[in-house]
Short mmCIF file of C-alpha atoms in Angstrom, two decimals:
data_model
loop_
_atom_site.label_atom_id
_atom_site.label_comp_id
_atom_site.label_asym_id
_atom_site.label_seq_id
_atom_site.Cartn_x
_atom_site.Cartn_y
_atom_site.Cartn_z
CA UNK A 1 80.14 108.19 39.56
CA UNK A 2 77.02 110.47 39.92
CA UNK A 3 73.78 108.97 38.64
CA UNK A 4 72.60 110.63 35.38
CA UNK A 5 69.14 111.25 36.93
CA UNK A 6 68.46 111.88 40.83
CA UNK A 7 65.66 110.39 42.75
CA UNK A 8 63.92 113.67 42.88
CA UNK A 9 64.00 114.02 39.36
CA UNK A 10 62.73 110.54 38.66
CA UNK A 11 59.94 111.06 41.00
CA UNK A 12 58.85 114.14 39.25
CA UNK A 13 58.91 112.35 36.10
CA UNK A 14 56.75 109.58 37.42
CA UNK A 15 54.19 111.94 38.95
CA UNK A 16 53.84 113.57 35.14
CA UNK A 17 52.73 109.99 33.90
CA UNK A 18 50.23 109.69 36.88
CA UNK A 19 47.17 108.02 35.39
CA UNK A 20 44.35 107.48 38.15
CA UNK A 21 42.13 105.35 35.61
CA UNK A 22 45.24 102.89 35.43
CA UNK A 23 45.67 102.76 39.11
CA UNK A 24 41.87 101.59 39.36
CA UNK A 25 42.59 99.08 36.77
CA UNK A 26 45.52 97.81 38.52
CA UNK A 27 43.75 97.44 41.78
CA UNK A 28 41.40 95.05 39.97
CA UNK A 29 44.54 92.60 39.21
CA UNK A 30 45.53 93.07 43.01
CA UNK A 31 48.11 95.53 42.54
CA UNK A 32 48.58 97.86 45.62
CA UNK A 33 46.77 101.27 44.77
CA UNK A 34 48.85 102.82 47.83
CA UNK A 35 51.32 105.49 46.56
CA UNK A 36 50.84 104.28 43.00
CA UNK A 37 50.72 106.29 39.89
CA UNK A 38 49.46 103.77 37.45
CA UNK A 39 52.34 103.67 35.11
CA UNK A 40 53.14 100.92 32.50
CA UNK A 41 56.27 98.73 32.66
CA UNK A 42 57.10 100.05 29.32
CA UNK A 43 57.54 103.64 30.61
CA UNK A 44 59.33 102.21 33.69
CA UNK A 45 61.97 100.51 31.55
CA UNK A 46 62.39 103.52 29.45
CA UNK A 47 63.03 105.54 32.68
CA UNK A 48 65.40 102.96 34.05
CA UNK A 49 67.52 102.76 30.76
CA UNK A 50 67.82 106.44 30.98
CA UNK A 51 68.87 106.59 34.49
CA UNK A 52 71.42 103.70 33.93
CA UNK A 53 72.45 101.39 36.93
CA UNK A 54 73.44 103.03 40.13
CA UNK A 55 73.01 101.38 43.59
CA UNK A 56 72.60 104.49 45.72
CA UNK A 57 69.93 105.56 43.38
CA UNK A 58 68.11 102.35 43.81
CA UNK A 59 68.23 102.89 47.58
CA UNK A 60 66.86 106.43 47.39
CA UNK A 61 64.09 105.31 45.11
CA UNK A 62 63.25 102.43 47.36
CA UNK A 63 63.02 104.96 50.45
CA UNK A 64 60.42 107.28 48.60
CA UNK A 65 57.86 104.35 49.09
CA UNK A 66 56.26 104.94 45.74
CA UNK A 67 55.05 101.88 43.95
CA UNK A 68 56.55 102.71 40.76
CA UNK A 69 59.76 104.15 42.11
CA UNK A 70 60.41 100.76 44.07
CA UNK A 71 60.10 98.82 40.75
CA UNK A 72 62.65 101.21 39.03
CA UNK A 73 64.94 100.63 42.13
CA UNK A 74 65.08 96.99 41.38
CA UNK A 75 65.75 97.97 37.49
CA UNK A 76 68.57 100.27 38.22
CA UNK A 77 70.28 98.55 41.47
CA UNK A 78 73.53 96.96 40.84
CA UNK A 79 73.19 93.29 41.97
CA UNK A 80 77.19 93.18 43.06
CA UNK A 81 76.30 95.91 45.69
CA UNK A 82 73.38 94.31 47.30
CA UNK A 83 73.87 92.83 50.58
CA UNK A 84 71.93 90.50 52.68
CA UNK A 85 70.54 93.40 54.78
CA UNK A 86 69.01 94.81 52.00
CA UNK A 87 67.31 91.99 50.66
CA UNK A 88 65.96 91.53 54.15
CA UNK A 89 64.84 95.18 54.49
CA UNK A 90 63.07 95.27 50.84
CA UNK A 91 61.25 91.98 51.36
CA UNK A 92 59.72 93.24 54.65
CA UNK A 93 58.21 96.25 52.53
CA UNK A 94 56.53 94.27 49.71
CA UNK A 95 52.72 95.15 49.47
CA UNK A 96 52.09 94.24 45.96
CA UNK A 97 52.94 91.08 43.76
CA UNK A 98 54.36 92.83 41.09
CA UNK A 99 56.96 94.72 43.07
CA UNK A 100 57.83 91.47 44.65
CA UNK A 101 58.02 89.56 41.44
CA UNK A 102 60.07 92.41 39.68
CA UNK A 103 62.51 92.47 42.42
CA UNK A 104 63.03 88.76 42.50
CA UNK A 105 63.28 88.56 38.47
CA UNK A 106 65.62 91.37 37.88
CA UNK A 107 67.71 91.90 41.04
CA UNK A 108 67.37 89.20 43.88
CA UNK A 109 67.80 86.42 41.38
CA UNK A 110 71.38 87.79 40.44
CA UNK A 111 72.83 88.37 43.98
CA UNK A 112 75.00 85.53 45.75
CA UNK A 113 72.16 85.27 48.55
CA UNK A 114 69.45 84.06 46.13
CA UNK A 115 69.17 80.41 46.92
CA UNK A 116 69.72 80.93 50.57
CA UNK A 117 66.90 83.00 50.48
CA UNK A 118 64.47 80.96 48.70
CA UNK A 119 65.17 78.51 51.50
CA UNK A 120 64.75 80.85 54.40
CA UNK A 121 61.76 82.75 52.86
CA UNK A 122 59.82 79.69 52.19
CA UNK A 123 59.62 79.08 55.87
CA UNK A 124 58.48 82.50 56.80
CA UNK A 125 54.85 83.20 57.27
CA UNK A 126 54.36 86.76 55.82
CA UNK A 127 52.60 86.56 52.64
CA UNK A 128 54.73 88.39 50.38
CA UNK A 129 58.09 87.20 51.98
CA UNK A 130 56.80 83.41 51.15
CA UNK A 131 55.66 84.58 47.85
CA UNK A 132 59.15 86.01 47.24
CA UNK A 133 60.72 82.64 48.15
CA UNK A 134 58.88 81.00 45.04
CA UNK A 135 59.05 83.95 42.71
CA UNK A 136 62.73 83.94 43.35
CA UNK A 137 63.01 80.26 42.67
CA UNK A 138 61.15 80.65 39.49
CA UNK A 139 63.53 83.32 38.31
CA UNK A 140 66.39 81.26 39.19
CA UNK A 141 65.31 78.39 37.01
CA UNK A 142 65.48 81.07 34.03
CA UNK A 143 68.56 82.86 34.94
CA UNK A 144 70.93 80.26 36.54
CA UNK A 145 71.85 78.34 33.23
CA UNK A 146 74.81 76.58 34.82
CA UNK A 147 73.11 75.27 37.88
CA UNK A 148 72.99 71.48 38.43
CA UNK A 149 69.63 69.82 38.82
CA UNK A 150 69.81 69.06 42.30
CA UNK A 151 70.15 72.92 42.98
CA UNK A 152 66.33 73.03 42.12
CA UNK A 153 64.99 69.59 43.02
CA UNK A 154 66.29 70.25 46.59
CA UNK A 155 63.47 72.66 46.87
CA UNK A 156 60.81 70.48 45.82
CA UNK A 157 60.02 69.70 49.61
CA UNK A 158 59.65 73.50 50.30
CA UNK A 159 57.23 73.48 47.24
CA UNK A 160 55.10 70.73 48.57
CA UNK A 161 55.05 72.11 51.95
CA UNK A 162 54.08 75.56 50.69
CA UNK A 163 51.32 74.16 48.72
CA UNK A 164 49.11 73.89 51.82
CA UNK A 165 48.84 77.51 52.16
CA UNK A 166 45.55 78.66 50.78
CA UNK A 167 46.80 82.49 50.18
CA UNK A 168 46.13 83.59 46.47
CA UNK A 169 49.44 85.45 46.20
CA UNK A 170 51.55 82.20 47.79
CA UNK A 171 49.87 79.53 45.90
CA UNK A 172 50.33 81.23 42.44
CA UNK A 173 54.05 81.64 42.93
CA UNK A 174 54.30 78.07 44.51
CA UNK A 175 52.76 76.88 41.27
CA UNK A 176 54.75 79.06 39.14
CA UNK A 177 58.11 77.69 40.61
CA UNK A 178 56.99 74.23 40.16
CA UNK A 179 56.18 74.73 36.63
CA UNK A 180 59.57 76.35 35.89
CA UNK A 181 61.52 73.44 37.43
CA UNK A 182 59.61 71.10 35.42
CA UNK A 183 60.17 72.88 32.16
CA UNK A 184 63.97 73.06 32.67
CA UNK A 185 65.03 69.62 31.32
CA UNK A 186 63.50 66.02 30.86
CA UNK A 187 65.00 65.15 34.56
CA UNK A 188 63.64 68.05 36.50
CA UNK A 189 60.40 67.61 34.44
CA UNK A 190 59.89 64.03 35.66
CA UNK A 191 60.79 64.87 39.39
CA UNK A 192 58.44 67.96 39.20
CA UNK A 193 55.41 65.87 37.93
CA UNK A 194 56.12 63.25 40.59
CA UNK A 195 56.05 66.19 43.13
CA UNK A 196 52.71 67.57 41.71
CA UNK A 197 51.27 64.18 42.16
CA UNK A 198 52.42 63.94 45.54
CA UNK A 199 50.80 67.49 46.19
CA UNK A 200 47.49 66.31 44.51
CA UNK A 201 47.08 63.92 47.49
CA UNK A 202 47.32 66.72 50.04
CA UNK A 203 44.15 67.97 52.09
CA UNK A 204 43.96 71.50 50.71
CA UNK A 205 42.22 73.22 48.01
CA UNK A 206 45.31 75.07 47.05
CA UNK A 207 47.32 71.86 46.67
CA UNK A 208 44.78 70.51 44.26
CA UNK A 209 44.78 73.52 42.30
CA UNK A 210 48.75 73.85 42.32
CA UNK A 211 48.89 70.22 41.24
CA UNK A 212 46.12 70.20 38.39
CA UNK A 213 47.52 73.31 36.92
CA UNK A 214 51.30 72.00 37.02
CA UNK A 215 50.41 68.66 35.57
CA UNK A 216 48.48 70.00 32.92
CA UNK A 217 51.42 71.94 31.42
CA UNK A 218 54.17 69.82 32.73
CA UNK A 219 52.61 66.63 30.88
CA UNK A 220 51.00 68.77 28.08
CA UNK A 221 52.40 68.26 24.39
CA UNK A 222 54.06 71.54 23.87
CA UNK A 223 56.48 71.31 27.00
CA UNK A 224 57.07 67.44 26.13
CA UNK A 225 58.19 68.45 22.72
CA UNK A 226 60.23 71.13 23.70
CA UNK A 227 61.94 69.10 26.30
CA UNK A 228 62.61 66.26 23.69
CA UNK A 229 64.46 68.83 21.75
CA UNK A 230 67.01 69.68 24.33
#
């Protein structure tokens, strides 16, 4: 079935919302200003809803190279039609943490390759590829309700190893994944806390920051009370 909107029509609509002041503001938060129009996620979700799900449209939007069009590509794509080659192609194009995270949250985590890519990408050196590994892991802790605990505890060594990476976008995603694992249930909370305490002993500023932030949340009253109710 043809898409309700063409990629050309969507790009024209995106251009109509262009806001240079927003682009400057986004840049201050580490979002790439390259090929960026400064459009809010609220607006993008509205366009995605109007466009509907369509794999070929997603591929065309991604190929445009426009920042917001790539976020839309993740929102409108059909996970069942995404193959491993597409994941590898898109992850190499990441140049901004928000595009990376949106792809992992709304699309990559819903493909059958998700856990495989967490492991593979966590061992890669490219900054946004490595970030994608841990953003994807964080997304899976939320979306994959039926996964057994060992599906997540198996990645604690990956988290520990990556905690030595001082790059900002990597360490924040590593921290995110560790905290999300620790909030899933009481058993994983205990394992994540133990992992954080091991990370705390590693000789890197990034490791100490990751551990301190994770321990603050995972041992905190709010998380512990929520887990006690599960």
